[in-house]
Amino acid sequence: MTTIESVLNETRVFQPSSDFSQRANIPDIKTYQVLCKEAEQDYLGFWAKQARNHIIWHQPFTSILDNHEPPFYKWFSDGVLNVSYNCLDRHLSTQADKVAIIFESDSGEVTKTTYEELHRQVCQFANALKNQNITKGDRVIIYMPMRTEAVVAMQACARIGAIHSVVFGGFSAKSLHERIVDAGAVAIITADEQVRGSKHNPLKDTVDQALNMGDTDSVKHVIVYRRTGAAVSFNSDRDVWWHEIVQQQSVDCEPEWVSSEHPLFTLYTSGSTGKPKGVQHSSGGYLLGAKLSMQWIFDYHSSDIFWCTADVGWITGHSYVAYGPLAMGATQVIFEGIPTYPTPGRFWEIIQKHRVTTFYTAPTAIRSLIKLGADLPARYDLSSLRLLGSVGEPINPEAWMWFYEKVGQSRCPIVDTWWQTETGSHMIAPIPGAFPLKPGSCTMPLPGIVAAIVDEAGHDVEQGKGGFLVIKKPFPSQLRTLWGDPDRFRNTYFPKDIGNGQYYLAGDSAYRDKDGYFWIMGRIDDVLNVSGHRLGTMEIESALVAHPSVAEAAVVGKPHAIKGEAVVAFVVLKGAYPTGDTVTEMINLLRDWVAKEIGPIAKPEEIRFGENLPKTRSGKIMRRLLRTLARGEEITQDISTLENPAVLEQLKKNAG
Ligand code: WT7
């Protein structure tokens, strides 16, 4: 573990204001400790109580945790519920007229949808899905713009027990195809186009391309939402218009009552090897995590206007757009566009216009907003804000301070939330009315979450020492398996050698300081975090070598001021080592190629060519050495075992 060392030394501490604490759901550290103690003394009793308080069960559960077959844990498994019922119907008798969604389009039109109206739309669309013979357990791909309709589509799937798998609109036809095939999807819900920053992205065209790549016979229906009215090709055997199929549908739809363990959705995410993993979540346990964290971490109050800027294509957009806020009965903002269009103050304008109280975004967005205009927030009325949140990667203290002072006007706590696609909801995050904050630390675990830092043998490391971040006990919102690949699930997350297969291995390294605060240090695997998005280096390498001119490729990350991490690719071409103009030509060609293979988010920032890659005599690519080269640092590693030292000179040159 000597290689895991922290360089950060942050000593500032920020106390929550008494104003904030006084009306907080958890007003002080003692209340937090009482909850933790409760969980410690009676783990199952603690979770059962939360599940009974927060979820409306159609049939109550008697089994709390079934651990007969670890790590395939089941929670509340004889309980029966419907997630959509818990997000919509439950509010109809108490707050039918409350606005659920304030939608703002790319060009600024605002549409408000009440709980009653959202319920109606979800029911009609759910009935339309049933009418297409989509039933419980069927997989449905959702490839949609960031609009109310995306949430309607997800909630409608949940209502009928279909398992949705949302694919981010920025993914390419090939990435979409891979997910369609892996999921064995029966239907795809999409739109003619997506509009962001006035740019049109032809989603339906991309779906058509994906469906022409073979092995997609499972797909019987493509449902198309008309966003722009752009001409799209229509296959009348397969394609239907959203607005046509909902016509005449009843505004009531009896929910499909499912077991707590029924899969609510799968969501694909990158790992260190092979193809993306279909992370499979449950219904009851997942919903509980999303709802509890709304209450504890976002300190939800009924007067809040909640805004999470994440796209529904990522887990954040599932837990804190499509499910958590609705389960809570919140009013939330959904924004179709981008922070810079039509003005660099768009985010601040939205906060001002809709009186947003809770603003949750990513460090990469914060850094680019600083770059766009560090003083811009001062020109807007941000007095409605009371809580800020950050997610996706470690937030650097400079960005934290700016967010705190310029956006929150030193009044709003920042919740730096550590969690993952796999954990479903927040795991380590501040309780904002209770915890003193330290810029850059996600602070301490939620009550009932047994997070720890261990060494290779699974033993707790000393305070201040880096190690593997694990969660020692199963928790309700954790992933249940990887779609179609239980072995990979077990081997990746519950490895035998660490804690004897008992611990959930997160894939991050971290350390704890003297106050018990967690500091995340980074990934321990070959996963990059570019603008808060996970990218497997293997995926990008496979995309590169799929190009006919590429013989070999290795991809590493290097620090980037805005994106957090940037992709650097080292490439060996099949033909001659490129020189002169061919270098730039090849770079542009390969960058576009990767965008086409995976999606623009995976485009390498830099590409360098060599006649070879640095390898050990046994043929292993020396990735650590490549990382040093990518960062332009002095080589201090032992290169005596290097098969081909001359190649280093070529690769040192920045070709991109
Ligand atoms: C990885 C999970 C969780 C939703 C968005 C990303 C990194 C996430 C933090 C944070 C430091 C963080 C970790 C984690 N990460 N949040 N607050 N501080 N690192 O979900 O794509 O599943 O990525 O993002 O490395 O393992 P994801």
XYZ file of C-alpha atoms and ligand atoms in Angstrom:
683
model
C 0.000 0.000 0.000
C 3.047 2.247 -0.059
C 1.981 3.524 -3.464
C -1.259 4.978 -2.138
C -0.334 8.268 -0.579
C -2.266 11.444 -0.293
C -0.813 14.793 -1.256
C -3.735 16.863 -0.124
C -3.429 18.777 3.117
C -6.616 20.726 3.658
C -7.246 22.164 7.093
C -10.170 24.575 6.660
C -13.385 23.660 8.471
C -16.830 25.173 7.893
C -19.578 24.839 10.478
C -23.223 24.730 9.436
C -25.049 27.919 10.395
C -27.466 27.689 13.302
C -30.221 28.864 10.945
C -29.632 25.874 8.744
C -29.237 23.393 11.584
C -32.330 24.511 13.443
C -34.691 23.508 10.703
C -32.670 20.537 9.408
C -34.048 16.996 9.359
C -30.960 15.915 11.271
C -30.097 19.017 13.309
C -26.914 17.930 15.080
C -24.168 15.349 15.236
C -25.830 13.673 18.212
C -28.940 12.816 16.226
C -26.681 11.358 13.532
C -24.806 9.325 16.117
C -28.040 7.991 17.575
C -29.041 6.727 14.112
C -25.616 5.155 13.612
C -25.815 3.496 17.007
C -29.245 2.136 16.225
C -27.905 0.608 13.031
C -24.903 -0.789 14.842
C -26.923 -2.428 17.607
C -29.670 -3.847 15.438
C -28.677 -3.653 11.792
C -31.684 -5.470 10.391
C -34.127 -3.757 12.728
C -32.757 -0.399 11.658
C -33.237 -1.078 7.950
C -36.623 -2.710 8.440
C -37.838 0.368 10.309
C -36.625 2.685 7.526
C -38.234 0.506 4.871
C -41.562 0.494 6.729
C -41.506 4.250 7.315
C -40.507 5.338 3.846
C -42.121 2.896 1.455
C -45.771 2.117 0.933
C -45.952 -1.658 0.704
C -48.766 -3.347 -1.130
C -47.929 -6.395 0.952
C -45.584 -5.967 3.896
C -42.304 -7.859 4.074
C -41.397 -10.349 6.768
C -37.922 -11.190 5.497
C -35.510 -8.276 5.998
C -32.241 -9.584 4.591
C -31.849 -12.905 2.845
C -28.154 -13.780 2.798
C -28.370 -17.447 1.946
C -26.322 -17.002 -1.160
C -23.765 -14.218 -0.654
C -23.051 -11.891 -2.377
C -26.503 -12.249 -3.965
C -28.276 -10.479 -1.123
C -32.002 -9.918 -1.121
C -33.770 -7.222 0.861
C -37.416 -7.206 1.935
C -37.910 -9.961 -0.638
C -41.408 -11.102 0.289
C -42.570 -7.480 0.334
C -44.647 -6.341 -2.642
C -44.710 -2.788 -3.973
C -44.668 -0.619 -7.048
C -42.061 2.112 -7.379
C -44.191 4.343 -9.583
C -47.042 4.088 -7.070
C -44.582 5.240 -4.407
C -43.517 8.193 -6.552
C -46.903 9.353 -7.850
C -50.115 7.814 -6.518
C -49.079 8.255 -2.925
C -49.088 12.031 -3.368
C -52.465 12.328 -5.060
C -54.520 12.557 -1.895
C -52.190 15.061 -0.242
C -50.675 17.241 -2.938
C -52.129 16.487 -6.361
C -51.794 20.126 -7.427
C -48.204 20.542 -6.327
C -45.791 21.030 -9.213
C -43.638 17.932 -9.612
C -41.542 19.093 -12.547
C -40.576 22.552 -13.731
C -39.216 21.795 -17.155
C -37.120 24.366 -18.989
C -36.328 23.664 -22.624
C -33.099 24.465 -24.405
C -34.592 27.678 -25.773
C -36.206 28.685 -22.490
C -39.884 27.658 -22.611
C -41.102 26.507 -19.235
C -43.653 23.728 -18.705
C -44.892 22.908 -15.232
C -46.357 19.494 -14.516
C -48.271 18.785 -11.315
C -48.273 15.418 -9.573
C -51.778 14.781 -10.849
C -50.796 15.595 -14.418
C -47.583 13.554 -14.208
C -49.562 10.617 -12.858
C -51.952 10.953 -15.795
C -49.125 11.056 -18.344
C -47.357 8.091 -16.785
C -50.565 6.040 -16.686
C -51.412 6.800 -20.294
C -47.943 5.968 -21.464
C -47.865 2.822 -19.330
C -51.126 1.714 -20.921
C -49.661 2.438 -24.340
C -46.649 0.248 -23.509
C -48.956 -2.557 -22.414
C -50.839 -2.134 -25.648
C -47.574 -2.851 -27.471
C -47.426 -6.111 -25.523
C -44.627 -4.926 -23.283
C -44.960 -6.688 -19.950
C -43.313 -7.305 -16.616
C -39.664 -8.286 -16.892
C -39.266 -7.060 -20.492
C -36.253 -4.844 -21.110
C -36.866 -1.431 -22.597
C -34.074 0.859 -23.792
C -34.677 4.568 -23.225
C -32.587 6.843 -25.453
C -34.162 10.209 -24.848
C -33.466 13.897 -24.462
C -33.421 15.357 -20.952
C -37.108 16.210 -20.721
C -40.153 15.431 -18.613
C -40.953 12.684 -21.136
C -37.762 10.807 -20.205
C -39.034 10.617 -16.631
C -42.499 9.642 -17.864
C -40.926 6.794 -19.858
C -38.935 5.536 -16.853
C -41.875 5.793 -14.466
C -44.170 4.064 -16.978
C -41.750 1.129 -17.224
C -41.631 0.948 -13.434
C -45.410 1.043 -13.347
C -45.798 -2.062 -15.523
C -42.742 -3.884 -14.129
C -40.706 -3.541 -17.324
C -36.964 -3.138 -16.712
C -35.648 0.049 -18.235
C -32.128 0.651 -19.362
C -31.462 4.289 -20.108
C -28.663 4.988 -22.572
C -27.145 8.484 -22.458
C -28.064 10.447 -25.614
C -24.375 11.158 -26.271
C -23.520 7.505 -26.841
C -22.866 6.337 -30.394
C -24.882 3.846 -32.453
C -22.313 1.213 -31.634
C -22.498 1.744 -27.877
C -26.277 1.784 -28.108
C -26.225 -1.430 -30.142
C -24.017 -3.171 -27.595
C -26.494 -2.299 -24.824
C -29.571 -3.299 -26.849
C -28.069 -6.706 -27.567
C -26.780 -7.322 -24.049
C -30.148 -6.413 -22.527
C -32.153 -8.338 -25.142
C -34.453 -5.319 -25.327
C -37.959 -5.681 -26.751
C -38.513 -1.966 -27.277
C -36.684 1.336 -27.594
C -38.122 4.661 -26.531
C -36.467 7.579 -28.289
C -37.097 10.965 -29.924
C -36.685 12.304 -33.425
C -33.945 14.616 -32.170
C -32.336 15.959 -29.057
C -31.595 19.679 -28.767
C -28.801 21.002 -26.585
C -27.232 24.421 -26.963
C -29.298 24.803 -30.180
C -27.483 21.799 -31.687
C -29.611 18.957 -32.955
C -28.622 15.356 -32.305
C -30.531 12.856 -34.465
C -31.450 10.220 -31.893
C -33.866 8.267 -34.108
C -31.258 8.021 -36.886
C -28.784 6.636 -34.380
C -31.347 4.078 -33.207
C -31.897 3.034 -36.841
C -28.161 2.607 -37.322
C -27.894 0.546 -34.157
C -30.768 -1.674 -35.235
C -29.003 -2.308 -38.539
C -25.924 -3.722 -36.833
C -27.362 -7.206 -36.391
C -28.541 -9.382 -33.480
C -31.385 -7.000 -32.718
C -34.352 -9.221 -33.571
C -35.556 -8.949 -29.986
C -36.583 -5.331 -30.646
C -40.225 -5.295 -31.709
C -41.099 -1.648 -31.177
C -39.476 1.737 -31.461
C -41.523 4.490 -29.834
C -40.621 7.954 -31.074
C -41.321 11.170 -29.210
C -41.640 14.137 -31.575
C -39.316 16.788 -30.201
C -38.434 18.909 -33.239
C -40.516 17.539 -36.078
C -37.398 16.776 -38.109
C -37.900 14.241 -40.874
C -37.020 10.729 -39.733
C -37.265 7.433 -41.516
C -40.139 5.327 -40.299
C -40.442 1.574 -40.455
C -44.174 1.036 -40.133
C -43.774 -2.561 -38.895
C -41.750 -1.423 -35.960
C -41.941 2.337 -35.343
C -44.772 4.235 -33.667
C -45.228 7.834 -32.557
C -45.468 8.514 -28.855
C -48.309 11.029 -29.311
C -50.309 8.572 -31.391
C -50.063 5.586 -29.076
C -51.094 7.536 -25.961
C -54.244 8.875 -27.617
C -57.357 7.132 -26.351
C -55.427 5.523 -23.502
C -57.051 5.519 -20.104
C -55.616 7.952 -17.547
C -55.622 5.176 -14.971
C -53.306 2.240 -14.948
C -53.292 -0.229 -12.104
C -49.660 -0.628 -11.065
C -48.028 -4.007 -11.529
C -47.312 -5.125 -7.968
C -43.862 -6.654 -7.870
C -41.537 -8.237 -5.360
C -39.121 -5.888 -3.665
C -36.355 -7.742 -5.477
C -37.877 -7.312 -8.935
C -35.294 -5.495 -11.092
C -36.285 -1.849 -11.504
C -33.607 -1.117 -14.063
C -30.200 -1.915 -15.408
C -27.712 0.813 -16.209
C -24.513 0.170 -18.126
C -21.255 1.463 -16.740
C -17.577 0.993 -17.535
C -15.273 -1.399 -15.775
C -11.583 -2.066 -16.115
C -11.982 -4.885 -18.615
C -14.265 -5.992 -21.382
C -17.632 -4.640 -22.363
C -19.730 -2.293 -20.217
C -21.446 -3.890 -17.261
C -25.219 -3.905 -16.876
C -25.585 -2.885 -13.257
C -28.882 -4.322 -12.040
C -30.879 -2.597 -9.317
C -33.832 -3.796 -7.279
C -37.160 -2.059 -6.601
C -37.602 -1.762 -2.826
C -34.001 -1.464 -1.664
C -33.099 0.986 -4.416
C -36.093 3.199 -3.744
C -35.321 3.238 -0.032
C -31.766 4.452 -0.681
C -32.904 7.186 -3.052
C -35.559 8.415 -0.654
C -33.533 8.283 2.548
C -30.693 10.236 1.006
C -33.142 12.917 -0.169
C -34.160 13.248 3.452
C -30.766 13.005 5.135
C -28.290 14.444 2.667
C -30.457 16.888 0.708
C -32.320 17.708 3.927
C -35.536 17.734 1.927
C -38.291 20.113 2.989
C -41.626 20.395 1.229
C -40.941 24.016 0.275
C -37.750 23.082 -1.601
C -37.161 23.572 -5.296
C -34.686 20.843 -6.077
C -32.384 20.894 -9.089
C -30.033 18.073 -9.994
C -28.303 18.871 -13.280
C -27.412 15.266 -14.188
C -28.808 13.639 -17.314
C -31.127 10.671 -16.811
C -28.542 8.673 -18.759
C -26.415 8.446 -15.581
C -27.196 6.994 -12.176
C -27.425 10.488 -10.664
C -30.273 11.247 -13.046
C -31.989 8.039 -11.955
C -31.747 8.460 -8.205
C -32.003 12.252 -7.972
C -34.241 13.116 -10.935
C -36.449 10.179 -11.888
C -36.998 8.537 -8.485
C -35.746 10.232 -5.276
C -37.381 13.661 -5.673
C -40.687 12.149 -6.827
C -40.726 9.580 -4.025
C -40.312 12.522 -1.679
C -43.050 14.568 -3.335
C -40.624 17.333 -4.248
C -40.799 20.051 -6.862
C -37.800 19.754 -9.145
C -36.291 21.522 -12.126
C -35.395 19.563 -15.251
C -33.300 21.387 -17.826
C -32.867 20.248 -21.393
C -29.870 22.353 -22.380
C -26.286 23.157 -21.474
C -24.808 25.658 -18.976
C -23.370 27.954 -21.650
C -26.316 28.495 -23.975
C -27.477 31.063 -24.877
C -25.391 32.827 -22.225
C -22.658 31.707 -19.828
C -25.004 32.630 -16.976
C -27.721 30.128 -17.927
C -27.443 28.041 -14.744
C -27.588 31.135 -12.511
C -30.514 32.434 -14.506
C -32.399 29.181 -13.946
C -31.705 29.248 -10.205
C -32.919 32.853 -10.047
C -35.986 32.301 -12.206
C -37.283 29.176 -10.472
C -36.120 30.077 -6.954
C -34.043 26.896 -6.694
C -33.181 25.988 -3.092
C -31.057 22.882 -3.621
C -28.543 22.755 -6.449
C -26.688 19.496 -7.174
C -24.025 19.374 -9.870
C -20.579 17.991 -10.732
C -17.093 19.398 -10.029
C -16.354 19.463 -13.757
C -19.392 21.713 -14.282
C -18.291 23.924 -11.393
C -14.801 24.278 -12.865
C -16.114 25.164 -16.295
C -18.525 27.678 -14.754
C -15.580 29.307 -12.978
C -13.812 29.526 -16.293
C -16.856 31.026 -17.994
C -17.042 33.815 -15.476
C -15.975 33.543 -11.862
C -17.897 36.730 -11.047
C -21.023 35.890 -13.021
C -23.048 34.461 -10.105
C -22.880 37.877 -8.387
C -25.039 39.329 -11.156
C -27.954 37.064 -10.315
C -30.249 36.752 -7.349
C -29.213 33.437 -5.822
C -30.765 34.149 -2.444
C -33.189 31.220 -2.768
C -30.320 28.718 -2.484
C -29.901 26.977 0.843
C -27.942 23.834 -0.015
C -25.367 22.907 -2.663
C -24.220 19.468 -3.738
C -21.345 17.927 -5.666
C -20.970 14.477 -7.208
C -18.943 12.403 -9.639
C -15.332 12.949 -8.656
C -13.293 14.467 -5.865
C -13.918 18.208 -5.763
C -10.714 20.183 -5.559
C -10.629 22.659 -2.652
C -10.363 25.693 -4.994
C -13.564 24.733 -6.791
C -15.192 23.949 -3.440
C -14.316 27.385 -2.055
C -15.618 29.168 -5.128
C -18.859 27.190 -5.047
C -19.224 27.933 -1.340
C -18.453 31.647 -1.498
C -19.657 32.785 -4.915
C -22.671 30.537 -5.426
C -23.718 29.750 -1.873
C -22.642 33.172 -0.588
C -21.024 31.418 2.387
C -24.524 30.585 3.572
C -25.150 27.153 2.059
C -23.520 23.917 3.157
C -22.035 21.817 0.337
C -22.789 18.118 0.353
C -19.921 16.335 -1.389
C -21.586 12.986 -2.051
C -19.538 9.868 -2.659
C -21.380 6.998 -4.296
C -21.462 4.968 -7.503
C -23.731 3.542 -10.174
C -23.448 0.321 -8.201
C -24.433 1.720 -4.808
C -27.621 3.322 -6.146
C -27.599 6.151 -3.631
C -25.273 8.234 -1.441
C -22.891 6.225 0.744
C -20.508 8.783 2.230
C -21.739 12.356 2.418
C -22.236 15.176 4.901
C -25.434 15.504 6.912
C -25.627 19.215 6.153
C -27.195 20.468 9.378
C -24.895 18.376 11.526
C -21.417 18.021 10.036
C -18.597 20.554 9.974
C -17.369 20.556 6.357
C -13.843 20.245 5.040
C -13.352 21.226 1.381
C -12.509 18.087 -0.608
C -13.770 15.516 1.884
C -17.030 13.609 1.460
C -16.966 13.360 5.293
C -18.627 10.297 6.862
C -20.895 7.378 5.908
C -24.671 7.578 6.090
C -26.264 5.823 9.061
C -26.349 2.088 8.350
C -23.498 2.202 5.827
C -20.440 0.369 7.140
C -17.696 1.943 5.038
C -14.054 1.209 5.851
C -10.577 1.387 4.400
C -8.628 -1.857 4.220
C -5.370 -3.255 2.877
C -4.849 -6.076 0.372
C -5.630 -8.648 3.038
C -8.846 -6.929 4.048
C -7.543 -5.579 7.368
C -8.440 -2.052 8.457
C -5.592 0.358 7.787
C -4.399 2.870 10.349
C -5.886 6.338 10.377
C -4.172 8.525 7.804
C -3.063 5.577 5.646
C -4.461 5.003 2.188
C -6.208 1.772 1.231
C -9.156 0.218 -0.542
C -12.559 1.680 0.139
C -14.986 -1.117 1.034
C -18.460 -1.449 2.485
C -18.448 -4.248 4.989
C -22.131 -5.067 5.276
C -24.767 -5.484 2.580
C -27.088 -2.467 2.246
C -30.517 -2.160 0.607
C -29.653 0.032 -2.406
C -26.647 -1.943 -3.643
C -26.600 -3.548 -7.084
C -27.982 -7.068 -7.133
C -25.900 -8.477 -9.971
C -24.541 -7.647 -13.410
C -27.091 -8.371 -16.092
C -26.382 -11.846 -17.461
C -23.018 -12.120 -15.730
C -23.238 -13.175 -12.062
C -19.618 -14.392 -12.065
C -18.307 -11.043 -13.110
C -20.484 -9.462 -10.421
C -18.980 -11.642 -7.722
C -15.386 -11.376 -8.888
C -15.454 -7.628 -9.414
C -17.221 -6.477 -6.278
C -16.679 -9.256 -3.751
C -13.183 -10.543 -4.500
C -12.062 -13.552 -2.442
C -8.709 -12.102 -1.461
C -10.052 -8.939 0.198
C -12.109 -9.656 3.298
C -12.773 -13.197 2.127
C -15.430 -12.171 -0.380
C -17.493 -10.499 2.344
C -16.812 -6.879 1.519
C -18.182 -4.761 -1.282
C -15.081 -3.424 -3.043
C -15.832 0.014 -4.454
C -12.810 0.357 -6.759
C -11.632 3.580 -5.119
C -8.743 4.279 -2.787
C -9.246 6.535 0.199
C -7.957 7.460 3.650
C -9.498 8.754 6.847
C -8.229 11.733 8.787
C -8.023 12.181 12.548
C -11.699 13.154 12.736
C -12.756 10.036 10.855
C -13.484 11.968 7.662
C -13.064 10.083 4.390
C -10.945 11.521 1.588
C -11.314 9.805 -1.781
C -8.003 9.496 -3.612
C -8.995 7.953 -6.938
C -9.715 4.711 -8.731
C -7.639 1.615 -8.135
C -8.550 0.088 -11.488
C -8.179 1.090 -15.126
C -11.198 3.329 -15.004
C -10.872 6.995 -15.932
C -13.141 9.713 -14.648
C -13.543 12.287 -17.403
C -15.923 15.121 -16.532
C -17.502 12.883 -13.916
C -18.108 10.095 -16.426
C -16.609 6.692 -16.090
C -14.622 5.394 -19.023
C -12.750 2.121 -19.124
C -9.295 2.470 -20.668
C -9.870 -0.956 -22.253
C -12.999 0.265 -24.010
C -11.157 3.156 -25.628
C -8.240 0.897 -26.528
C -10.582 -1.593 -28.186
C -12.223 1.243 -30.097
C -8.812 2.450 -31.323
C -7.550 -0.950 -32.424
C -10.808 -1.498 -34.276
C -9.594 1.154 -36.721
C -7.959 -0.506 -39.751
C -4.777 1.601 -39.463
C -4.119 0.896 -35.788
C -1.926 -1.975 -34.691
C -1.861 -1.349 -30.965
C -3.049 1.233 -28.468
C -2.735 2.017 -24.776
C -4.829 4.604 -22.998
C -4.081 6.391 -19.724
C -5.437 9.399 -17.890
C -3.763 12.664 -17.047
C -4.962 15.507 -14.828
C -7.070 18.122 -16.613
C -8.060 21.523 -15.206
C -11.733 21.299 -16.189
C -12.473 17.665 -16.894
C -10.645 16.340 -13.853
C -9.002 13.713 -15.978
C -8.286 13.624 -19.725
C -7.749 10.686 -22.064
C -4.261 10.261 -23.525
C -3.797 7.546 -26.141
C -0.488 6.010 -27.218
C -0.899 4.466 -30.630
C 1.161 2.226 -32.897
C 0.036 2.405 -36.492
C 0.143 -0.530 -38.881
C 1.976 1.415 -41.582
C 4.900 3.742 -41.192
C 5.427 5.944 -38.133
C 3.643 9.155 -39.164
C 5.478 12.411 -39.801
C 4.602 15.943 -40.927
C 0.983 16.601 -41.883
C -0.016 12.963 -41.549
C 0.345 13.287 -37.786
C -2.456 15.844 -37.443
C -4.516 14.032 -40.045
C -4.211 10.749 -38.198
C -4.977 12.378 -34.856
C -8.180 13.968 -36.145
C -9.184 10.778 -37.864
C -8.720 8.672 -34.745
C -10.409 11.160 -32.421
C -13.481 11.196 -34.659
C -13.311 7.446 -34.884
C -13.463 7.045 -31.103
C -16.373 9.502 -30.956
C -18.171 7.323 -33.487
C -17.281 4.066 -31.772
C -18.170 5.083 -28.213
C -19.376 8.682 -28.068
C -17.818 12.161 -28.001
C -17.120 11.911 -24.238
C -14.481 9.248 -24.938
C -12.513 11.275 -27.529
C -8.823 11.305 -26.586
C -7.562 14.730 -25.594
C -4.151 13.748 -26.908
C -2.827 11.058 -29.209
C 0.856 10.187 -29.445
C 2.401 7.816 -31.926
C 5.288 5.456 -31.481
C 6.791 2.624 -33.472
C 6.085 0.528 -30.423
C 4.782 0.729 -26.872
C 6.994 0.377 -23.811
C 6.762 -3.221 -22.653
C 8.403 -5.475 -20.163
C 10.260 -8.491 -21.526
C 7.202 -10.569 -20.799
C 5.246 -8.293 -23.118
C 3.207 -6.318 -20.583
C 2.549 -2.708 -21.468
C 4.110 -0.483 -18.795
C 1.135 1.677 -17.995
C 2.723 3.491 -15.082
C 5.457 4.624 -17.388
C 2.899 5.814 -19.927
C 1.167 7.797 -17.192
C 4.455 9.506 -16.384
C 4.946 10.320 -20.062
C 1.395 11.619 -20.407
C 1.911 13.987 -17.491
C 5.222 15.140 -18.922
C 6.961 14.155 -15.698
C 10.517 13.006 -15.204
C 10.864 9.234 -15.510
C 11.877 7.855 -12.135
C 10.680 4.304 -12.648
C 13.101 1.485 -13.275
C 13.218 1.073 -17.028
C 15.936 -1.550 -17.075
C 13.385 -4.288 -17.772
C 12.077 -2.344 -20.738
C 12.259 -4.336 -23.941
C 12.582 -1.283 -26.183
C 13.828 1.881 -24.405
C 14.301 3.895 -27.613
C 10.553 4.137 -28.059
C 10.301 6.448 -25.050
C 11.801 9.338 -26.983
C 9.093 9.076 -29.621
C 6.296 8.832 -27.074
C 7.572 11.766 -25.052
C 6.816 14.037 -27.928
C 3.460 15.591 -27.643
C 1.882 14.881 -30.958
C -1.631 16.039 -30.157
C -17.021 6.821 -9.247
C -18.409 6.332 -9.553
C -22.104 8.646 -8.216
C -22.737 9.204 -9.378
C -21.831 9.754 -10.407
C -20.680 8.882 -10.786
C -16.119 8.761 -8.326
C -18.207 9.801 -7.389
C -17.402 11.122 -5.871
C -17.102 12.053 -4.839
C -14.846 11.484 -5.083
C -16.338 10.427 -6.471
C -15.527 7.553 -7.634
C -16.568 6.480 -7.859
N -16.874 9.617 -7.422
N -18.544 10.709 -6.470
N -18.051 12.769 -4.224
N -15.802 12.195 -4.482
N -15.061 10.609 -6.084
O -21.054 7.539 -10.797
O -20.047 6.765 -12.939
O -20.665 5.127 -11.138
O -18.695 6.663 -10.889
O -17.001 8.243 -9.328
O -14.325 7.219 -8.251
O -16.043 5.178 -7.798
P -20.137 6.470 -11.497
